[in-house]
Tab-separated table of C-alpha atoms and ligand atoms in Angstrom:
chain	number	residue	atom	x	y	z
K	240	UNK	CA	-100.235	47.062	-162.897
K	241	UNK	CA	-100.878	45.679	-166.400
K	242	UNK	CA	-99.868	48.159	-169.114
K	243	UNK	CA	-101.267	47.287	-172.536
K	244	UNK	CA	-99.856	49.391	-175.371
K	245	UNK	CA	-100.456	46.963	-178.229
K	246	UNK	CA	-103.282	49.040	-179.703
K	247	UNK	CA	-105.800	51.795	-178.963
K	248	UNK	CA	-108.508	49.140	-179.313
K	249	UNK	CA	-107.772	47.465	-175.947
K	250	UNK	CA	-109.757	50.080	-173.998
K	251	UNK	CA	-112.805	49.313	-171.895
K	252	UNK	CA	-115.879	51.500	-171.467
K	253	UNK	CA	-115.830	53.693	-168.349
K	254	UNK	CA	-118.627	53.706	-165.781
K	255	UNK	CA	-119.951	56.968	-167.289
K	256	UNK	CA	-120.000	55.489	-170.779
K	257	UNK	CA	-121.727	52.342	-169.506
K	258	UNK	CA	-124.352	54.499	-167.778
K	259	UNK	CA	-125.003	56.376	-171.029
K	260	UNK	CA	-125.393	53.003	-172.737
K	261	UNK	CA	-127.864	51.731	-170.128
K	262	UNK	CA	-129.994	54.855	-170.558
K	263	UNK	CA	-130.231	54.459	-174.341
K	264	UNK	CA	-133.613	54.277	-176.020
K	265	UNK	CA	-133.377	51.445	-178.533
K	266	UNK	CA	-135.402	49.797	-181.287
K	267	UNK	CA	-134.820	47.472	-184.223
K	268	UNK	CA	-132.158	49.178	-186.317
K	269	UNK	CA	-132.736	46.854	-189.270
K	270	UNK	CA	-136.155	48.588	-189.488
K	271	UNK	CA	-134.284	51.892	-188.827
K	272	UNK	CA	-136.336	52.200	-185.612
K	273	UNK	CA	-133.472	52.622	-183.172
K	274	UNK	CA	-133.617	56.279	-182.224
K	275	UNK	CA	-130.157	56.312	-180.634
K	276	UNK	CA	-128.559	54.899	-183.785
K	277	UNK	CA	-130.530	57.381	-185.879
K	278	UNK	CA	-129.296	60.201	-183.657
K	279	UNK	CA	-125.657	59.096	-183.946
K	280	UNK	CA	-125.918	58.783	-187.732
K	281	UNK	CA	-127.560	62.187	-188.054
K	282	UNK	CA	-124.978	63.765	-185.801
K	283	UNK	CA	-122.037	62.412	-187.796
K	284	UNK	CA	-123.607	63.254	-191.160
K	285	UNK	CA	-124.123	66.843	-189.966
K	286	UNK	CA	-120.667	67.009	-188.474
K	287	UNK	CA	-119.124	66.287	-191.895
K	288	UNK	CA	-121.700	68.242	-193.901
K	289	UNK	CA	-123.015	65.130	-195.641
K	290	UNK	CA	-126.592	63.936	-196.033
K	291	UNK	CA	-126.139	60.319	-194.862
K	292	UNK	CA	-124.297	58.214	-192.306
K	293	UNK	CA	-124.596	54.519	-191.473
K	294	UNK	CA	-123.492	52.671	-188.347
K	295	UNK	CA	-121.292	49.573	-188.848
K	296	UNK	CA	-120.037	46.946	-186.399
K	297	UNK	CA	-116.424	47.447	-187.525
K	298	UNK	CA	-114.153	49.738	-189.465
K	299	UNK	CA	-113.286	46.911	-191.795
K	300	UNK	CA	-116.930	46.476	-192.750
K	301	UNK	CA	-117.401	50.218	-193.237
K	302	UNK	CA	-114.361	50.416	-195.554
K	303	UNK	CA	-115.375	47.299	-197.440
K	304	UNK	CA	-118.894	48.640	-197.961
K	305	UNK	CA	-117.444	51.946	-199.203
K	306	UNK	CA	-115.215	50.143	-201.706
K	307	UNK	CA	-118.225	48.177	-202.940
K	308	UNK	CA	-120.243	51.407	-203.327
K	309	UNK	CA	-117.566	52.993	-205.494
K	310	UNK	CA	-116.598	50.073	-207.723
K	311	UNK	CA	-117.688	47.255	-210.017
K	312	UNK	CA	-115.994	43.824	-210.199
K	313	UNK	CA	-112.818	44.005	-212.269
K	314	UNK	CA	-112.110	47.621	-211.306
K	315	UNK	CA	-108.923	48.774	-209.628
K	316	UNK	CA	-108.481	51.095	-206.697
K	317	UNK	CA	-105.391	53.118	-205.866
K	318	UNK	CA	-104.001	53.037	-202.323
K	319	UNK	CA	-100.704	53.098	-200.476
K	320	UNK	CA	-98.748	49.860	-200.001
K	321	UNK	CA	-99.142	50.344	-196.222
K	322	UNK	CA	-102.916	50.821	-196.341
K	323	UNK	CA	-105.199	48.964	-193.956
K	324	UNK	CA	-107.643	48.045	-196.745
K	325	UNK	CA	-104.834	46.214	-198.554
K	326	UNK	CA	-102.901	44.741	-195.615
K	327	UNK	CA	-105.326	44.110	-192.786
K	328	UNK	CA	-108.809	43.498	-194.115
K	329	UNK	CA	-108.294	39.848	-195.031
K	330	UNK	CA	-108.185	40.402	-198.769
K	331	UNK	CA	-111.724	41.792	-198.607
K	332	UNK	CA	-111.134	44.152	-201.524
K	333	UNK	CA	-110.998	41.154	-203.876
K	334	UNK	CA	-113.321	38.896	-201.852
K	335	UNK	CA	-116.167	41.393	-201.439
K	336	UNK	CA	-115.830	43.646	-204.468
K	337	UNK	CA	-113.777	41.678	-207.016
K	338	UNK	CA	-111.431	44.658	-207.167
K	339	UNK	CA	-107.616	44.823	-207.320
K	340	UNK	CA	-105.341	47.354	-205.639
K	341	UNK	CA	-102.710	49.440	-207.423
K	342	UNK	CA	-100.221	50.053	-204.669
K	343	UNK	CA	-98.327	53.299	-204.396
K	344	UNK	CA	-94.857	53.090	-202.839
K	345	UNK	CA	-95.495	56.126	-200.663
K	346	UNK	CA	-93.901	57.693	-197.616
K	347	UNK	CA	-95.231	56.450	-194.260
K	348	UNK	CA	-98.534	55.501	-195.901
K	349	UNK	CA	-98.943	58.799	-197.749
K	350	UNK	CA	-98.523	59.729	-201.406
K	351	UNK	CA	-98.814	62.704	-203.773
K	352	UNK	CA	-101.280	63.772	-206.437
K	353	UNK	CA	-98.564	63.058	-209.009
K	354	UNK	CA	-98.293	59.486	-207.693
K	355	UNK	CA	-102.046	59.127	-208.243
K	356	UNK	CA	-101.853	60.441	-211.807
K	357	UNK	CA	-99.122	57.894	-212.571
K	358	UNK	CA	-101.164	55.054	-211.058
K	359	UNK	CA	-104.313	55.627	-213.113
K	360	UNK	CA	-104.791	53.175	-215.973
K	361	UNK	CA	-105.894	54.896	-219.191
K	362	UNK	CA	-109.664	54.284	-219.275
K	363	UNK	CA	-109.787	53.463	-223.006
K	364	UNK	CA	-106.956	50.884	-222.721
K	365	UNK	CA	-109.269	47.914	-222.147
K	366	UNK	CA	-106.405	45.512	-221.366
K	367	UNK	CA	-105.931	47.067	-217.903
K	368	UNK	CA	-108.376	47.128	-215.052
K	369	UNK	CA	-110.494	50.265	-214.929
K	370	UNK	CA	-109.347	52.645	-212.180
K	371	UNK	CA	-112.379	53.952	-210.294
K	372	UNK	CA	-111.350	54.792	-206.734
K	373	UNK	CA	-108.581	56.351	-204.671
K	374	UNK	CA	-108.307	55.428	-201.001
K	375	UNK	CA	-106.470	57.491	-198.395
K	376	UNK	CA	-105.828	56.661	-194.748
K	377	UNK	CA	-105.525	59.462	-192.153
K	378	UNK	CA	-103.800	59.036	-189.783
K	379	UNK	CA	-101.824	56.195	-191.283
K	380	UNK	CA	-101.687	53.083	-189.142
K	381	UNK	CA	-98.691	51.231	-190.548
K	382	UNK	CA	-97.145	54.639	-191.280
K	383	UNK	CA	-96.903	55.302	-187.532
K	384	UNK	CA	-99.831	57.670	-187.003
K	385	UNK	CA	-98.594	60.152	-189.599
K	386	UNK	CA	-100.975	62.950	-190.635
K	387	UNK	CA	-101.575	63.919	-194.252
K	388	UNK	CA	-100.908	67.411	-195.613
K	389	UNK	CA	-104.436	68.600	-196.398
K	390	UNK	CA	-103.198	70.579	-199.426
K	391	UNK	CA	-101.992	67.337	-201.013
K	392	UNK	CA	-105.398	65.787	-200.314
K	393	UNK	CA	-107.059	68.710	-202.122
K	394	UNK	CA	-104.760	68.171	-205.120
K	395	UNK	CA	-105.715	64.475	-205.130
K	396	UNK	CA	-109.386	65.511	-205.094
K	397	UNK	CA	-108.732	67.549	-208.235
K	398	UNK	CA	-107.075	64.546	-209.911
K	399	UNK	CA	-110.120	62.433	-208.963
K	400	UNK	CA	-112.462	65.030	-210.470
K	401	UNK	CA	-110.408	65.208	-213.673
K	402	UNK	CA	-110.495	61.405	-214.027
K	403	UNK	CA	-113.967	60.589	-212.643
K	404	UNK	CA	-112.582	58.667	-209.670
K	405	UNK	CA	-114.202	58.278	-206.275
K	406	UNK	CA	-112.247	59.304	-203.178
K	407	UNK	CA	-112.657	57.376	-199.933
K	408	UNK	CA	-111.084	58.215	-196.582
K	409	UNK	CA	-110.293	55.458	-194.116
K	410	UNK	CA	-110.622	57.702	-191.092
K	411	UNK	CA	-110.256	55.046	-188.407
K	412	UNK	CA	-107.980	57.572	-186.666
K	413	UNK	CA	-109.269	60.753	-188.304
K	414	UNK	CA	-110.037	62.124	-184.830
K	415	UNK	CA	-106.309	62.035	-184.084
K	416	UNK	CA	-105.517	63.909	-187.312
K	417	UNK	CA	-108.209	66.515	-186.621
K	418	UNK	CA	-106.757	67.210	-183.179
K	419	UNK	CA	-103.319	67.884	-184.682
K	420	UNK	CA	-104.402	69.768	-187.829
K	421	UNK	CA	-106.219	73.031	-188.630
K	422	UNK	CA	-108.961	71.480	-190.752
K	423	UNK	CA	-112.537	70.925	-189.674
K	424	UNK	CA	-114.755	67.914	-190.158
K	425	UNK	CA	-116.605	69.972	-192.812
K	426	UNK	CA	-113.334	70.473	-194.730
K	427	UNK	CA	-112.953	66.696	-194.847
K	428	UNK	CA	-116.592	66.244	-195.826
K	429	UNK	CA	-116.119	68.591	-198.784
K	430	UNK	CA	-113.120	66.758	-200.161
K	431	UNK	CA	-114.069	63.096	-199.754
K	432	UNK	CA	-116.997	61.221	-201.273
K	433	UNK	CA	-117.100	58.761	-198.388
K	434	UNK	CA	-115.459	58.744	-194.963
K	435	UNK	CA	-115.311	55.949	-192.421
K	436	UNK	CA	-114.664	56.945	-188.811
K	437	UNK	CA	-114.051	54.638	-185.890
K	438	UNK	CA	-115.566	54.905	-182.419
K	439	UNK	CA	-113.695	51.979	-180.874
K	440	UNK	CA	-110.109	53.192	-181.412
K	441	UNK	CA	-109.103	56.459	-179.730
K	442	UNK	CA	-112.601	57.253	-178.515
K	443	UNK	CA	-112.852	54.201	-176.275
K	444	UNK	CA	-116.163	52.616	-177.361
K	445	UNK	CA	-116.626	48.843	-177.296
K	446	UNK	CA	-117.487	48.783	-181.011
K	447	UNK	CA	-118.628	50.781	-183.958
K	448	UNK	CA	-117.607	52.645	-187.051
K	449	UNK	CA	-119.694	54.980	-189.150
K	450	UNK	CA	-119.622	55.476	-192.921
K	451	UNK	CA	-120.516	58.991	-194.028
K	452	UNK	CA	-121.417	60.257	-197.499
K	453	UNK	CA	-124.037	61.854	-199.708
K	454	UNK	CA	-127.291	60.262	-200.802
K	455	UNK	CA	-126.291	59.257	-204.324
K	456	UNK	CA	-123.624	56.848	-203.056
K	457	UNK	CA	-125.069	56.070	-199.645
K	458	UNK	CA	-128.512	54.977	-200.753
K	459	UNK	CA	-127.049	51.541	-201.489
K	460	UNK	CA	-124.960	51.369	-198.317
K	461	UNK	CA	-127.683	49.810	-196.208
K	462	UNK	CA	-128.172	47.000	-198.734
K	463	UNK	CA	-124.431	46.287	-198.828
K	464	UNK	CA	-124.273	46.320	-195.044
K	465	UNK	CA	-127.079	43.770	-195.039
K	466	UNK	CA	-125.237	41.565	-197.536
K	467	UNK	CA	-122.075	41.721	-195.416
K	468	UNK	CA	-124.098	40.647	-192.377
K	469	UNK	CA	-123.811	43.992	-190.623
K	470	UNK	CA	-127.482	44.754	-190.019
K	471	UNK	CA	-127.881	44.855	-186.235
K	472	UNK	CA	-130.982	45.025	-184.059
K	473	UNK	CA	-131.104	46.911	-180.696
K	474	UNK	CA	-127.662	48.347	-181.307
K	475	UNK	CA	-128.555	51.759	-179.870
K	476	UNK	CA	-126.784	50.668	-176.686
K	477	UNK	CA	-123.554	50.826	-178.672
K	478	UNK	CA	-124.549	53.994	-180.540
K	479	UNK	CA	-125.075	55.611	-177.127
K	480	UNK	CA	-121.441	54.846	-176.314
K	481	UNK	CA	-120.540	56.587	-179.592
K	482	UNK	CA	-122.562	59.697	-178.741
K	483	UNK	CA	-120.998	59.780	-175.295
K	484	UNK	CA	-117.509	59.468	-176.841
K	485	UNK	CA	-118.108	62.277	-179.357
K	486	UNK	CA	-119.105	64.552	-176.473
K	487	UNK	CA	-116.407	63.576	-174.028
K	488	UNK	CA	-113.431	61.804	-175.537
K	489	UNK	CA	-112.196	63.656	-178.621
K	490	UNK	CA	-110.300	66.304	-176.615
K	491	UNK	CA	-108.674	63.561	-174.532
K	492	UNK	CA	-106.687	62.471	-177.582
K	493	UNK	CA	-104.364	65.418	-176.857
K	494	UNK	CA	-103.240	63.542	-173.772
K	495	UNK	CA	-102.518	60.355	-175.804
K	496	UNK	CA	-100.426	62.377	-178.255
K	497	UNK	CA	-98.484	64.080	-175.476
K	498	UNK	CA	-97.671	60.783	-173.810
K	499	UNK	CA	-96.625	59.265	-177.161
K	500	UNK	CA	-94.146	62.125	-177.737
K	501	UNK	CA	-92.759	61.663	-174.221
K	502	UNK	CA	-92.274	57.938	-174.831
K	503	UNK	CA	-90.472	58.710	-178.100
K	504	UNK	CA	-88.089	61.131	-176.436
K	505	UNK	CA	-87.263	58.610	-173.701
K	506	UNK	CA	-86.717	55.888	-176.326
K	507	UNK	CA	-84.420	58.204	-178.280
K	508	UNK	CA	-82.114	58.299	-175.258
K	509	UNK	CA	-82.036	54.533	-174.700
K	510	UNK	CA	-78.848	52.707	-175.654
K	511	UNK	CA	-80.692	49.799	-177.320
K	512	UNK	CA	-82.609	51.967	-179.832
K	513	UNK	CA	-81.688	52.133	-183.508
K	514	UNK	CA	-84.303	54.679	-184.568
K	515	UNK	CA	-87.714	56.061	-183.663
K	516	UNK	CA	-90.023	57.262	-186.438
K	517	UNK	CA	-91.333	60.806	-186.023
K	518	UNK	CA	-94.319	60.809	-183.649
K	519	UNK	CA	-97.230	63.012	-184.670
K	520	UNK	CA	-100.174	61.367	-182.900
K	521	UNK	CA	-100.581	58.289	-180.674
K	522	UNK	CA	-98.445	55.684	-182.489
K	523	UNK	CA	-94.722	55.116	-181.981
K	524	UNK	CA	-92.869	52.857	-184.423
K	525	UNK	CA	-89.236	52.121	-183.647
K	526	UNK	CA	-86.419	49.642	-184.166
K	527	UNK	CA	-83.651	48.260	-181.939
K	528	UNK	CA	-79.947	48.105	-182.606
K	529	UNK	CA	-77.880	44.933	-182.323
K	530	UNK	CA	-77.487	45.214	-178.527
K	531	UNK	CA	-80.960	43.710	-178.004
K	532	UNK	CA	-83.244	41.520	-180.104
K	533	UNK	CA	-86.972	42.288	-180.488
K	534	UNK	CA	-87.809	39.051	-178.696
K	535	UNK	CA	-85.560	39.885	-175.753
K	536	UNK	CA	-87.027	43.404	-175.528
K	537	UNK	CA	-90.620	42.154	-175.634
K	538	UNK	CA	-89.893	39.442	-173.056
K	539	UNK	CA	-88.291	41.941	-170.701
K	540	UNK	CA	-91.340	44.204	-170.975
K	541	UNK	CA	-93.748	41.286	-170.520
K	542	UNK	CA	-91.962	40.240	-167.347
K	543	UNK	CA	-92.996	43.700	-166.047
K	544	UNK	CA	-96.597	43.223	-167.327
K	545	UNK	CA	-96.069	45.623	-170.233
K	546	UNK	CA	-97.306	44.661	-173.706
K	547	UNK	CA	-96.434	46.168	-177.089
K	548	UNK	CA	-96.712	44.961	-180.719
K	549	UNK	CA	-94.093	43.414	-182.953
K	550	UNK	CA	-94.824	44.491	-186.537
K	551	UNK	CA	-92.139	42.189	-187.946
K	552	UNK	CA	-89.125	43.128	-190.099
K	553	UNK	CA	-87.501	44.740	-187.073
K	554	UNK	CA	-90.317	47.185	-186.377
K	555	UNK	CA	-91.967	47.504	-182.959
K	556	UNK	CA	-95.087	49.516	-182.191
K	557	UNK	CA	-96.482	51.261	-179.148
K	558	UNK	CA	-99.957	52.859	-179.182
K	559	UNK	CA	-101.175	55.182	-176.434
K	560	UNK	CA	-104.878	55.329	-175.565
K	561	UNK	CA	-107.538	56.549	-173.164
K	562	UNK	CA	-106.964	53.716	-170.638
K	563	UNK	CA	-103.222	54.374	-170.421
K	564	UNK	CA	-103.096	56.399	-167.211
K	565	UNK	CA	-100.531	58.876	-165.863
K	566	UNK	CA	-99.387	56.233	-163.369
K	567	UNK	CA	-98.884	53.658	-166.101
K	568	UNK	CA	-97.015	56.265	-168.118
K	569	UNK	CA	-94.542	57.046	-165.308
K	570	UNK	CA	-94.015	53.363	-164.667
K	571	UNK	CA	-93.485	52.604	-168.381
K	572	UNK	CA	-90.949	55.423	-168.857
K	573	UNK	CA	-89.090	54.171	-165.802
K	574	UNK	CA	-88.977	50.589	-167.106
K	575	UNK	CA	-87.776	51.757	-170.554
K	576	UNK	CA	-84.817	53.616	-169.010
K	577	UNK	CA	-83.898	50.618	-166.831
K	578	UNK	CA	-83.732	47.965	-169.587
X	262	PLP	C1	-108.391	49.521	-187.069
X	262	PLP	C2	-108.424	50.078	-188.425
X	262	PLP	C3	-109.468	49.764	-189.302
X	262	PLP	C4	-110.501	48.707	-189.067
X	262	PLP	O1	-111.151	48.724	-187.919
X	262	PLP	P1	-111.807	47.409	-187.272
X	262	PLP	O2	-112.887	48.015	-186.473
X	262	PLP	O3	-110.717	46.762	-186.483
X	262	PLP	O4	-112.330	46.533	-188.347
X	262	PLP	C5	-109.462	50.375	-190.547
X	262	PLP	N1	-108.490	51.219	-190.890
X	262	PLP	C6	-107.472	51.552	-190.087
X	262	PLP	C7	-106.443	52.515	-190.546
X	262	PLP	C8	-107.382	50.982	-188.825
X	262	PLP	O5	-106.361	51.305	-188.047
């Protein structure tokens, strides 16, 4: 039994999802004639109370397009030092938009409205880059799946209003945050100007992210997607997977979160553990003490066909997902206690 816990992107479509894909009615989406894509976009726009949504091949492209929509070359955006847009999108912020990042030294990828106020460059001080955008990630990836306090987000919205800044949400794992929190998709739609959500992480689709926003900003999104090379043709087959996932897989995230908490509590009792970060969703970040090196730990797991991620600097990561079964879970917990 191969147990792959490196990421929630390693999942494969189920038979039911594949059947939904095969049944899809498709057309050329570059001409906006793919009715399944149109349906998915309309559904997500409505879900968040926004007028527009646009399907993208990846979350990276959706975020990069959003940043381009909100900024001009030379501008600066504010984000956490852990953020995906800064760390894991290949330097796209500068490559695609000519924009720099003002990094906030936050807590597990999250920061406060006061931090934002301090990070804004005075707009009339022409020596500094012009601050035009704030970017938030929920849940935080490098922050170990932590969920934002929605009240802090609302305060940041107010700061953005006071300073004419855009507010973008990297919601690659927003589904996980929604499952744990009391807020609705509409609450998120009200607070953010643009939101990217991912269909290929927790929801188990082979690909796809969607950027959601109102007309004023989104009318240019299709041009930017074209420039980035993201215009796709009969992509309704993939949109059908997305529609299937929205109907069937959001609730299943509860199971991923439960298993992640169980893994954390087993780890906390293992002699080789230094510390385990608090687990709120489906990501577990932990470190080992000097009784075992990361390499030794990973090799021992791999010899049992179990795979996890090494984040470097002593941090290891486990991510639970829809293809991680009950059987795998029992086996994994057993192996962890035996090491
Ligand atoms: C995975 C991820 C993305 C990007 O998604 P891709 O589809 O891999 O490009 C963006 N933001 C966060 C927080 C992610 O975890």
